């Protein structure tokens, strides 16, 4: 440090002009404050004791005499010692180049001074000191002023579009609920004291997980409090709601238990019946199928494991269809679909003279009907496991019976058979089932035969349900409005699938008579509801029956239907209608020409 100070003129202090005789030595007023500041800074940085002022003055005087002897021009002052006091009362000393604080506008910075003699330098600084206040005040004003950080006021950006980065200041900040409550209490002068938890909802055995218990809650502080009468009334209403909820829960629990008991009982019956069917009935089918015991087991429903086998045996194979024959017609159907997709325009021209049934056998109609077959199961739609299988069975049948072709509704019958039989067996049962007189009349759209079946149905309808029969007559509601859909799909579209399968069980046992008996059983089950409906609502209701229908209720109503009219059974009534129709045709036939 001493070497550095020796290189600086006057030890780093500004020269002071000589004063009058007897005055304070020149430079003393400037050296003392700088020396004290510098010594304090050195004391803070180093633990060594400060040097005496006399020693410092002698070293600086010696350095000045050495420069004067060498006749070197004095260097300009390199800088002032700038002392500032920060917020923690510690001095920060830095050196920077000296420059006048204020310059006139447009004036250039002063150039470095030329070398001057010591006398001229003394007169220069004396003129500066006499121009204004004392030099000590000028020096202390510029170098010992405490620089403090001035906090700049926060400048809010002007409200503008958020797209350009300007967000308007939030004037109303959201208030907490506690602050709102405190403001309300300060404004009204009322203090809200919530009742202790132990004082509310005492002796409540049943607490429903709903909003019904809110009736017991106290009102907020900003609303009038409940009166004693109102609180008692709310308590009574709440107890009534709880009692009703208890009753409803108990009733539903009993209902669930009853359903579970019936299901377990049904499963036990099915398991025991399966053993009988497998070990006793199926090995001796021809000898036991007509016995009373087998017919009673048949009425109760076939076990799912033997249902397909029993259906195949009951329907029979009068057409003598073999699995090999099915493969032949399936290959024909695939060739037809391929040619149809390649040359659709040519096929349209060829089909122009074909029958209506043959036109309905087109690929587009089959595809459309398959997508609407049991849509809730998602197994027959495109991408499902049985989509291609159902498509193959229906396509093979259209090639096997081009006179019948494909008619809407066949997909439901084929789908039920596929769910219970293998592919070839399902096709054999499907072809033989549609060859029955009733199904053949409906699928070939034989109007005369269909009218005879409707007339026979109305005979037993009037016999069993006379009141509902007259109600239907008053609205001119004929059986074809609801029976066609039932017969075309064999109730597989209108009833739940498990219930439809049980209807199929007895249909395979009793034949076409049971189809019309089932229709009368449905009308008997919903007789009270249908008597309150008009034409439109009856037709809509019978097209889509309720899904909550149970097999026990339906079969109890079916069992109550008596298929006898004047001691005539179904077959006898239908045969008499056929005979009357033939005689009428003879009477209306033209006379032969001579």
Coordinates of C-alpha atoms in Angstrom, one line a residue:
X1 CA 0.0 0.0 0.0
X2 CA 2.9 2.4 0.8
X3 CA 4.4 1.8 -2.7
X4 CA 1.0 2.5 -4.3
X5 CA 0.6 5.7 -2.4
X6 CA 4.1 6.7 -3.3
X7 CA 3.2 6.5 -7.0
X8 CA 0.2 8.7 -6.6
X9 CA 0.7 12.5 -6.3
X10 CA 0.2 13.9 -2.8
X11 CA -0.6 10.4 -1.5
X12 CA -3.9 10.2 -3.4
X13 CA -5.2 13.6 -1.9
X14 CA -6.0 16.7 -3.7
X15 CA -3.4 19.6 -3.4
X16 CA -4.5 22.6 -1.4
X17 CA -3.2 26.1 -2.0
X18 CA -1.0 27.6 0.7
X19 CA -2.8 29.7 3.2
X20 CA -1.7 32.7 5.3
X21 CA 1.1 32.6 7.8
X22 CA 0.3 30.9 11.0
X23 CA -2.6 29.1 9.5
X24 CA -3.2 25.4 9.3
X25 CA -0.7 23.7 7.0
X26 CA -1.9 23.3 3.4
X27 CA -3.7 20.1 2.7
X28 CA -4.5 19.4 6.4
X29 CA -8.2 20.0 6.0
X30 CA -8.4 17.7 3.1
X31 CA -6.1 15.0 4.5
X32 CA -7.8 14.5 7.8
X33 CA -11.2 13.3 6.6
X34 CA -9.7 11.2 3.9
X35 CA -7.2 9.7 6.3
X36 CA -9.9 9.0 8.9
X37 CA -12.1 7.2 6.2
X38 CA -9.3 5.3 4.8
X39 CA -8.0 4.2 8.2
X40 CA -11.5 3.1 9.2
X41 CA -11.8 1.0 6.0
X42 CA -8.4 -0.5 6.6
X43 CA -9.2 -1.3 10.2
X44 CA -12.4 -3.1 9.0
X45 CA -10.4 -5.1 6.5
X46 CA -7.2 -5.8 8.5
X47 CA -6.6 -6.3 12.2
X48 CA -3.3 -4.4 12.0
X49 CA -3.3 -1.0 14.0
X50 CA -3.5 2.2 11.9
X51 CA -0.4 4.2 11.2
X52 CA 0.2 7.6 12.8
X53 CA -0.6 10.8 10.8
X54 CA 2.9 12.1 11.3
X55 CA 4.5 9.1 9.6
X56 CA 2.1 9.3 6.7
X57 CA 2.9 13.0 6.2
X58 CA 6.6 12.4 6.2
X59 CA 6.4 9.6 3.7
X60 CA 4.2 11.6 1.3
X61 CA 6.5 14.7 1.6
X62 CA 9.5 12.5 0.8
X63 CA 7.9 11.2 -2.3
X64 CA 6.9 14.7 -3.4
X65 CA 10.5 16.0 -3.0
X66 CA 11.8 13.0 -5.0
X67 CA 9.5 13.8 -8.0
X68 CA 10.4 17.6 -7.8
X69 CA 14.1 16.8 -7.9
X70 CA 13.7 14.7 -11.0
X71 CA 11.7 17.6 -12.6
X72 CA 8.9 15.4 -13.6
X73 CA 5.6 17.0 -14.3
X74 CA 3.0 16.0 -11.8
X75 CA 0.3 13.6 -13.0
X76 CA -3.3 14.6 -12.9
X77 CA -5.3 13.2 -10.0
X78 CA -6.5 9.7 -10.9
X79 CA -9.6 9.7 -8.9
X80 CA -11.3 10.5 -5.7
X81 CA -12.1 8.2 -2.9
X82 CA -15.9 7.7 -3.0
X83 CA -17.4 6.7 0.3
X84 CA -21.0 5.5 0.6
X85 CA -22.9 4.2 3.6
X86 CA -25.1 1.2 2.8
X87 CA -28.1 0.0 4.8
X88 CA -26.0 -2.0 7.2
X89 CA -23.8 1.0 8.3
X90 CA -20.7 -0.4 6.6
X91 CA -18.4 1.7 4.3
X92 CA -18.0 0.7 0.8
X93 CA -14.9 2.3 -0.8
X94 CA -14.4 2.3 -4.5
X95 CA -12.3 4.3 -6.9
X96 CA -13.6 5.8 -10.1
X97 CA -12.4 8.5 -12.5
X98 CA -13.1 12.0 -11.4
X99 CA -15.6 14.0 -13.5
X100 CA -17.6 17.2 -12.8
X101 CA -21.1 16.4 -11.6
X102 CA -22.7 19.2 -13.7
X103 CA -21.8 20.2 -17.2
X104 CA -23.5 22.8 -19.3
X105 CA -25.7 21.4 -22.0
X106 CA -23.8 20.9 -25.2
X107 CA -20.4 21.2 -23.5
X108 CA -17.8 18.6 -24.1
X109 CA -16.0 16.8 -21.4
X110 CA -12.9 18.7 -20.2
X111 CA -9.6 17.5 -21.6
X112 CA -6.8 16.4 -19.4
X113 CA -4.9 19.5 -17.9
X114 CA -1.5 20.4 -19.2
X115 CA 1.5 20.1 -16.9
X116 CA 1.5 23.1 -14.5
X117 CA 4.0 24.5 -12.1
X118 CA 3.4 24.1 -8.4
X119 CA 2.6 27.9 -8.1
X120 CA 0.1 27.8 -10.9
X121 CA -1.6 24.8 -9.3
X122 CA -1.9 26.6 -6.0
X123 CA -3.5 29.7 -7.6
X124 CA -5.9 27.5 -9.5
X125 CA -7.2 25.7 -6.5
X126 CA -7.3 28.9 -4.5
X127 CA -9.7 30.4 -7.1
X128 CA -12.0 27.5 -6.8
X129 CA -12.0 27.7 -3.1
X130 CA -12.8 31.4 -3.1
X131 CA -15.6 31.3 -5.7
X132 CA -18.2 29.8 -3.4
X133 CA -18.3 28.2 -0.1
X134 CA -15.2 26.7 1.6
X135 CA -13.3 23.9 -0.1
X136 CA -14.0 21.6 2.8
X137 CA -17.8 22.0 2.4
X138 CA -17.5 21.4 -1.4
X139 CA -15.4 18.3 -0.8
X140 CA -17.6 16.9 1.9
X141 CA -20.8 17.7 -0.1
X142 CA -19.6 15.7 -3.1
X143 CA -17.9 12.8 -1.4
X144 CA -19.4 12.2 2.0
X145 CA -23.1 12.3 1.0
X146 CA -24.8 9.1 2.0
X147 CA -26.4 7.4 -1.0
X148 CA -29.6 5.7 -0.2
X149 CA -31.7 3.5 -2.3
X150 CA -34.9 5.2 -3.3
X151 CA -37.8 3.0 -3.7
X152 CA -39.4 3.6 -7.1
X153 CA -43.2 3.6 -7.0
X154 CA -44.8 0.7 -8.6
X155 CA -45.9 1.6 -12.1
X156 CA -49.0 -0.3 -13.0
X157 CA -49.3 -1.1 -16.6
X158 CA -52.2 0.4 -18.4
X159 CA -55.1 -1.9 -18.9
X160 CA -55.0 -3.5 -22.3
X161 CA -55.4 -6.7 -24.1
X162 CA -54.0 -9.8 -22.5
X163 CA -52.9 -10.9 -26.0
X164 CA -50.2 -8.2 -26.0
X165 CA -48.9 -9.0 -22.5
X166 CA -50.8 -6.4 -20.6
X167 CA -53.1 -7.6 -17.9
X168 CA -55.4 -5.1 -16.1
X169 CA -54.7 -4.7 -12.4
X170 CA -57.1 -6.6 -10.1
X171 CA -59.1 -4.1 -8.2
X172 CA -61.4 -6.4 -6.2
X173 CA -59.5 -9.3 -4.8
X174 CA -61.5 -12.4 -3.7
X175 CA -62.3 -12.4 -0.1
X176 CA -62.1 -15.4 2.2
X177 CA -65.3 -16.7 3.8
X178 CA -63.8 -15.9 7.2
X179 CA -63.2 -12.3 6.2
X180 CA -66.8 -12.0 4.9
X181 CA -68.1 -13.4 8.1
X182 CA -66.0 -11.0 10.1
X183 CA -67.2 -8.0 8.0
X184 CA -70.8 -9.1 8.4
X185 CA -70.5 -9.5 12.2
X186 CA -68.8 -6.1 12.5
X187 CA -71.5 -4.4 10.4
X188 CA -74.5 -6.1 12.2
X189 CA -73.0 -6.4 15.6
X190 CA -74.1 -10.0 16.0
X191 CA -71.8 -12.9 16.7
X192 CA -72.7 -16.2 15.2
X193 CA -72.0 -19.1 17.6
X194 CA -72.6 -22.5 16.0
X195 CA -74.1 -25.0 18.3
X196 CA -71.7 -27.7 19.6
X197 CA -71.7 -30.9 17.5
X198 CA -73.0 -32.9 20.5
X199 CA -76.1 -30.7 20.7
X200 CA -77.2 -31.5 17.1
X201 CA -78.6 -34.8 15.7
X202 CA -79.0 -36.6 19.0
X203 CA -80.5 -40.1 19.1
X204 CA -80.4 -40.5 15.3
X205 CA -80.1 -44.3 14.7
X206 CA -80.4 -44.0 10.9
X207 CA -78.4 -41.4 8.9
X208 CA -79.2 -41.7 5.2
X209 CA -76.4 -40.7 2.8
X210 CA -78.4 -38.0 1.0
X211 CA -79.6 -34.4 1.4
X212 CA -82.6 -35.4 3.6
X213 CA -80.6 -34.7 6.7
X214 CA -80.1 -31.1 5.8
X215 CA -83.6 -30.3 7.1
X216 CA -82.1 -30.6 10.6
X217 CA -79.3 -28.1 10.0
X218 CA -79.4 -24.6 11.5
X219 CA -79.8 -21.7 9.1
X220 CA -76.8 -19.4 8.3
X221 CA -76.2 -16.4 10.5
X222 CA -77.6 -14.0 7.8
X223 CA -81.0 -15.7 7.9
X224 CA -83.6 -15.7 10.7
X225 CA -83.2 -18.6 13.1
X226 CA -85.7 -21.4 13.3
X227 CA -88.5 -21.3 15.8
X228 CA -89.1 -24.1 18.2
X229 CA -92.3 -25.1 16.4
X230 CA -90.5 -25.2 13.0
X231 CA -87.6 -27.2 14.4
X232 CA -90.0 -29.8 15.9
X233 CA -91.8 -30.0 12.6
X234 CA -88.6 -30.5 10.7
X235 CA -87.6 -33.2 13.2
X236 CA -91.0 -34.9 12.6
X237 CA -90.6 -34.7 8.8
X238 CA -87.1 -36.0 9.0
X239 CA -88.2 -39.0 11.1
X240 CA -90.9 -39.8 8.6
X241 CA -88.5 -39.7 5.7
X242 CA -86.1 -42.0 7.6
X243 CA -88.9 -44.4 8.4
X244 CA -89.9 -44.5 4.7
X245 CA -86.3 -45.0 3.7
X246 CA -86.1 -47.9 6.1
X247 CA -89.2 -49.5 4.8
X248 CA -88.1 -49.1 1.2
X249 CA -84.7 -50.6 2.0
X250 CA -86.2 -53.5 3.9
X251 CA -88.6 -54.1 1.0
X252 CA -85.9 -54.1 -1.6
X253 CA -83.7 -56.3 0.6
X254 CA -86.6 -58.9 0.8
X255 CA -87.1 -58.6 -2.9
X256 CA -83.4 -59.3 -3.6
X257 CA -83.4 -62.2 -1.2
X258 CA -86.5 -63.7 -2.9
X259 CA -84.9 -63.3 -6.3
X260 CA -81.7 -65.0 -5.1
X261 CA -83.7 -67.8 -3.5
X262 CA -85.6 -68.4 -6.7
X263 CA -82.4 -68.3 -8.7
X264 CA -80.7 -70.8 -6.5
X265 CA -83.8 -73.0 -6.6
X266 CA -83.9 -72.8 -10.3
X267 CA -80.2 -73.6 -10.6
X268 CA -80.7 -76.7 -8.4
X269 CA -83.7 -77.8 -10.5
X270 CA -81.7 -77.3 -13.7
X271 CA -78.8 -79.3 -12.3
X272 CA -81.0 -82.2 -11.3
X273 CA -83.0 -82.0 -14.5
X274 CA -79.8 -82.1 -16.6
X275 CA -78.8 -85.4 -14.9
X276 CA -82.2 -86.9 -15.9
X277 CA -82.1 -85.6 -19.5
X278 CA -78.5 -86.8 -20.0
X279 CA -78.8 -90.2 -18.3
X280 CA -82.4 -91.2 -18.9
X281 CA -84.3 -89.2 -21.6
X282 CA -81.8 -88.6 -24.4
X283 CA -80.5 -92.2 -24.6
X284 CA -84.2 -93.3 -24.9
X285 CA -85.6 -90.4 -26.9
X286 CA -88.1 -92.1 -29.1
X287 CA -89.7 -94.1 -26.3
X288 CA -89.8 -91.3 -23.6
X289 CA -90.4 -88.1 -25.5
X290 CA -94.2 -88.4 -25.3
X291 CA -94.4 -89.5 -21.6
X292 CA -96.1 -87.3 -19.0
X293 CA -92.9 -87.1 -17.0
X294 CA -90.9 -85.8 -19.9
X295 CA -93.6 -83.3 -20.9
X296 CA -93.6 -81.9 -17.4
X297 CA -89.8 -81.5 -17.4
X298 CA -90.1 -79.9 -20.8
X299 CA -92.6 -77.3 -19.5
X300 CA -90.3 -76.3 -16.7
X301 CA -87.6 -75.4 -19.2
X302 CA -84.7 -77.3 -20.7
X303 CA -81.2 -77.2 -19.2
X304 CA -78.9 -75.0 -21.3
X305 CA -76.4 -77.8 -21.7
X306 CA -78.9 -80.1 -23.5
X307 CA -81.2 -77.4 -25.1
X308 CA -79.5 -77.5 -28.5
X309 CA -79.6 -81.3 -28.6
X310 CA -83.3 -81.5 -27.6
X311 CA -84.2 -78.8 -30.2
X312 CA -82.5 -80.7 -33.0
X313 CA -84.3 -83.9 -32.0
X314 CA -87.7 -82.2 -31.6
X315 CA -87.5 -80.2 -34.9
X316 CA -86.2 -83.2 -36.8
X317 CA -84.6 -83.4 -40.2
X318 CA -87.3 -84.1 -42.7
X319 CA -85.3 -82.4 -45.4
X320 CA -82.4 -84.8 -45.0
X321 CA -79.8 -82.0 -45.0
X322 CA -76.2 -83.1 -44.3
X323 CA -73.2 -81.0 -43.2
X324 CA -71.7 -81.6 -46.6
X325 CA -74.8 -80.1 -48.3
X326 CA -74.4 -77.1 -46.1
X327 CA -70.8 -76.6 -47.2
X328 CA -72.0 -76.8 -50.9
X329 CA -74.6 -74.1 -50.5
X330 CA -72.2 -72.0 -48.4
X331 CA -69.7 -72.0 -51.2
X332 CA -72.4 -71.0 -53.6
X333 CA -73.4 -68.1 -51.4
X334 CA -69.7 -66.9 -51.2
X335 CA -69.4 -67.0 -55.0
X336 CA -72.7 -65.1 -55.3
X337 CA -71.5 -62.5 -52.9
X338 CA -68.2 -62.1 -54.7
X339 CA -69.9 -61.7 -58.1
X340 CA -72.5 -59.4 -56.6
X341 CA -69.8 -57.1 -55.2
X342 CA -67.9 -57.1 -58.5
X343 CA -70.8 -56.6 -60.9
X344 CA -73.5 -55.1 -58.9
X345 CA -75.0 -53.3 -61.9
X346 CA -75.3 -56.5 -63.9
X347 CA -77.0 -58.2 -61.0
X348 CA -79.5 -55.4 -60.7
X349 CA -80.4 -55.9 -64.3
X350 CA -80.8 -59.6 -63.9
X351 CA -82.8 -59.2 -60.7
X352 CA -85.3 -56.9 -62.4
X353 CA -87.5 -59.8 -63.5
X354 CA -87.0 -61.9 -60.4
X355 CA -89.5 -62.3 -57.6
X356 CA -89.7 -60.1 -54.5
X357 CA -88.3 -62.8 -52.2
X358 CA -85.3 -63.3 -54.5
X359 CA -84.6 -59.6 -54.5
X360 CA -84.8 -59.6 -50.7
X361 CA -82.0 -62.2 -50.6
X362 CA -79.5 -59.6 -51.6
X363 CA -76.3 -59.2 -49.7
X364 CA -77.1 -55.6 -48.6
X365 CA -80.3 -56.6 -46.9
X366 CA -78.7 -59.5 -45.0
X367 CA -75.9 -57.2 -43.8
X368 CA -78.4 -54.6 -42.7
X369 CA -80.5 -57.1 -40.8
X370 CA -77.5 -58.8 -39.1
X371 CA -76.4 -55.5 -37.6
X372 CA -79.8 -55.2 -36.0
X373 CA -79.9 -58.7 -34.5
X374 CA -79.6 -58.6 -30.7
X375 CA -77.7 -55.3 -30.7
X376 CA -77.4 -55.4 -26.9
X377 CA -75.2 -58.5 -27.0
X378 CA -72.6 -57.1 -29.4
X379 CA -71.7 -60.6 -30.7
X380 CA -73.5 -60.5 -34.1
X381 CA -72.5 -57.1 -35.2
X382 CA -69.5 -56.5 -37.5
X383 CA -66.3 -57.5 -35.7
X384 CA -68.2 -59.7 -33.2
X385 CA -67.5 -63.5 -32.7
X386 CA -70.7 -64.7 -34.4
X387 CA -71.1 -62.1 -37.2
X388 CA -69.5 -64.2 -39.9
X389 CA -71.2 -67.4 -38.7
X390 CA -74.6 -65.8 -38.8
X391 CA -73.9 -64.4 -42.2
X392 CA -72.8 -67.8 -43.5
X393 CA -76.0 -69.6 -42.3
X394 CA -78.3 -67.0 -43.8
X395 CA -76.4 -66.8 -47.1
X396 CA -76.5 -70.6 -47.4
X397 CA -80.2 -70.7 -46.8
X398 CA -80.9 -68.1 -49.5
X399 CA -79.1 -70.4 -51.9
X400 CA -80.9 -73.5 -50.6
X401 CA -84.4 -72.0 -50.8
X402 CA -84.4 -69.3 -53.5
X403 CA -88.2 -69.6 -53.6
X404 CA -88.3 -68.2 -50.0
X405 CA -85.1 -66.2 -50.1
X406 CA -84.2 -64.0 -47.1
X407 CA -87.0 -62.2 -45.2
X408 CA -86.5 -59.8 -42.4
X409 CA -86.7 -61.6 -39.0
X410 CA -84.9 -64.7 -40.1
X411 CA -81.7 -63.4 -38.5
X412 CA -83.2 -63.6 -35.0
X413 CA -84.2 -67.3 -35.5
X414 CA -80.8 -68.2 -36.9
X415 CA -79.0 -66.3 -34.1
X416 CA -80.8 -68.2 -31.4
X417 CA -79.9 -71.5 -33.0
X418 CA -76.3 -70.5 -33.4
X419 CA -76.1 -69.7 -29.7
X420 CA -77.2 -73.3 -28.9
X421 CA -75.9 -75.4 -31.8
X422 CA -72.8 -75.9 -34.0
X423 CA -72.7 -74.2 -37.4
X424 CA -73.9 -77.1 -39.5
X425 CA -76.4 -78.3 -36.9
X426 CA -77.8 -74.8 -36.7
X427 CA -78.3 -74.6 -40.4
X428 CA -80.1 -78.0 -40.5
X429 CA -82.4 -77.0 -37.6
X430 CA -83.0 -73.6 -39.3
X431 CA -84.0 -75.0 -42.6
X432 CA -86.3 -77.6 -41.1
X433 CA -87.9 -75.1 -38.7
X434 CA -88.7 -72.7 -41.5
X435 CA -90.2 -75.6 -43.5
X436 CA -93.0 -76.0 -40.9
X437 CA -96.5 -75.0 -42.3
X438 CA -96.9 -71.9 -40.1
X439 CA -93.4 -70.5 -40.7
X440 CA -93.5 -71.3 -44.4
X441 CA -96.8 -69.4 -44.8
X442 CA -95.5 -66.4 -43.0
X443 CA -92.1 -66.2 -44.6
X444 CA -93.5 -66.8 -48.1
X445 CA -96.0 -64.1 -47.3
X446 CA -99.0 -66.4 -48.1
X447 CA -101.8 -63.9 -47.3
X448 CA -104.6 -66.5 -47.4
X449 CA -102.9 -68.8 -45.0
X450 CA -101.9 -65.9 -42.8
X451 CA -105.5 -64.8 -42.6
X452 CA -106.6 -68.3 -41.5
X453 CA -104.0 -68.3 -38.7
X454 CA -105.3 -64.8 -37.6
X455 CA -108.9 -66.0 -37.6
X456 CA -108.1 -69.1 -35.5
X457 CA -106.2 -66.8 -33.1
X458 CA -109.2 -64.5 -32.7
X459 CA -111.5 -67.5 -31.9
X460 CA -109.4 -68.4 -28.9
X461 CA -108.9 -64.7 -28.1
X462 CA -112.6 -64.2 -27.7
X463 CA -113.0 -67.4 -25.8
X464 CA -110.3 -66.6 -23.2
X465 CA -110.3 -62.8 -23.0
X466 CA -113.7 -61.5 -24.1
X467 CA -113.4 -58.1 -22.5
X468 CA -110.0 -57.3 -24.0
X469 CA -111.2 -58.7 -27.3
X470 CA -114.1 -56.2 -27.5
X471 CA -111.7 -53.4 -26.5
X472 CA -109.5 -54.3 -29.5
X473 CA -112.5 -54.5 -31.8
X474 CA -113.6 -51.1 -30.7
X475 CA -110.3 -49.7 -32.0
X476 CA -110.3 -52.0 -35.1
X477 CA -107.0 -53.5 -33.8
X478 CA -106.5 -56.7 -35.8
X479 CA -104.0 -59.5 -34.9
X480 CA -101.7 -58.8 -37.8
X481 CA -100.6 -55.6 -36.2
X482 CA -98.8 -57.4 -33.3
X483 CA -98.8 -61.1 -34.3
X484 CA -96.6 -60.8 -37.4
X485 CA -93.6 -59.6 -35.5
X486 CA -94.0 -62.3 -32.8
X487 CA -94.4 -65.1 -35.3
X488 CA -91.6 -64.0 -37.7
X489 CA -89.0 -63.9 -34.9
X490 CA -90.6 -66.5 -32.6
X491 CA -90.7 -64.0 -29.8
X492 CA -86.9 -63.7 -29.7
X493 CA -87.1 -60.0 -30.5
X494 CA -90.0 -59.0 -28.2
X495 CA -89.1 -61.1 -25.1
X496 CA -85.8 -61.3 -23.1
X497 CA -83.5 -63.9 -24.6
X498 CA -83.7 -66.3 -21.7
X499 CA -87.5 -66.2 -21.6
X500 CA -87.6 -66.5 -25.4
X501 CA -85.5 -69.7 -25.2
X502 CA -88.0 -71.2 -22.7
X503 CA -90.8 -70.3 -25.1
X504 CA -88.8 -72.1 -27.8
X505 CA -88.5 -75.2 -25.5
X506 CA -92.3 -75.7 -25.3
X507 CA -92.7 -74.6 -29.0
X508 CA -90.5 -77.5 -30.0
X509 CA -92.7 -79.8 -27.9
X510 CA -96.2 -78.5 -28.9
X511 CA -95.6 -77.0 -32.3
X512 CA -97.3 -73.9 -33.8
X513 CA -100.2 -74.0 -31.4
X514 CA -97.9 -72.8 -28.6
X515 CA -96.9 -69.7 -30.5
X516 CA -100.5 -68.5 -30.5
X517 CA -101.0 -69.6 -27.0
X518 CA -98.0 -67.6 -25.9
X519 CA -99.5 -64.5 -27.6
X520 CA -102.7 -65.0 -25.6
X521 CA -100.7 -65.4 -22.4
X522 CA -99.0 -62.1 -23.0
X523 CA -102.4 -60.4 -23.6
X524 CA -103.7 -61.9 -20.4
X525 CA -100.6 -60.8 -18.4
X526 CA -101.1 -57.2 -19.5
X527 CA -104.9 -57.1 -19.8
X528 CA -105.5 -54.5 -17.2
X529 CA -102.9 -52.1 -18.8
X530 CA -104.1 -52.7 -22.3
X531 CA -107.7 -51.9 -21.4
X532 CA -106.6 -48.3 -20.5
X533 CA -104.8 -47.7 -23.8
X534 CA -105.8 -46.5 -27.2
X535 CA -104.9 -47.9 -30.6
X536 CA -101.5 -46.2 -30.9
X537 CA -100.3 -47.1 -27.4
X538 CA -101.5 -50.7 -27.7
X539 CA -99.5 -51.2 -30.9
X540 CA -96.4 -49.6 -29.4
X541 CA -96.6 -51.6 -26.2
X542 CA -97.1 -55.0 -27.9
X543 CA -94.2 -54.3 -30.3
X544 CA -91.7 -53.9 -27.5
X545 CA -92.8 -55.6 -24.3
X546 CA -91.4 -54.6 -20.9
X547 CA -88.0 -56.0 -20.0
X548 CA -89.0 -56.9 -16.4
X549 CA -91.3 -59.7 -17.5
X550 CA -90.5 -62.9 -15.7
X551 CA -90.9 -66.5 -16.9
X552 CA -93.0 -67.5 -13.9
X553 CA -95.6 -64.8 -14.4
X554 CA -95.8 -65.3 -18.2
X555 CA -96.0 -69.1 -18.0
X556 CA -98.6 -69.0 -15.3
X557 CA -100.7 -66.8 -17.7
X558 CA -100.0 -69.2 -20.5
X559 CA -101.1 -72.1 -18.4
X560 CA -104.4 -70.3 -17.7
X561 CA -105.2 -70.1 -21.5
X562 CA -107.5 -72.9 -22.6
X563 CA -106.9 -73.8 -26.2
X564 CA -110.4 -75.3 -26.7
X565 CA -113.5 -73.8 -28.3
X566 CA -116.7 -75.8 -28.2
X567 CA -114.7 -78.9 -27.4
X568 CA -112.5 -78.2 -30.4
X569 CA -108.8 -77.8 -30.1
X570 CA -106.5 -75.6 -32.1
X571 CA -105.9 -78.1 -34.9
X572 CA -109.6 -78.8 -35.3
X573 CA -110.5 -75.1 -35.4
X574 CA -107.8 -74.4 -38.0
X575 CA -108.9 -77.3 -40.1
X576 CA -112.5 -76.1 -40.1
X577 CA -111.4 -72.7 -41.2
X578 CA -109.5 -74.2 -44.0
X579 CA -112.5 -76.3 -45.1
X580 CA -114.8 -73.3 -45.0
X581 CA -112.3 -71.4 -47.1
X582 CA -112.2 -74.1 -49.8
X583 CA -116.0 -74.3 -50.0
X584 CA -116.1 -70.5 -50.4
X585 CA -113.6 -70.7 -53.2
X586 CA -115.7 -73.3 -55.0
X587 CA -118.9 -71.2 -54.7
X588 CA -117.1 -68.1 -56.1
X589 CA -115.3 -69.9 -58.9
X590 CA -116.7 -69.2 -62.5
X591 CA -118.8 -71.7 -64.2
X592 CA -117.1 -73.9 -66.8
X593 CA -117.7 -73.0 -70.4
X594 CA -119.5 -75.3 -72.8

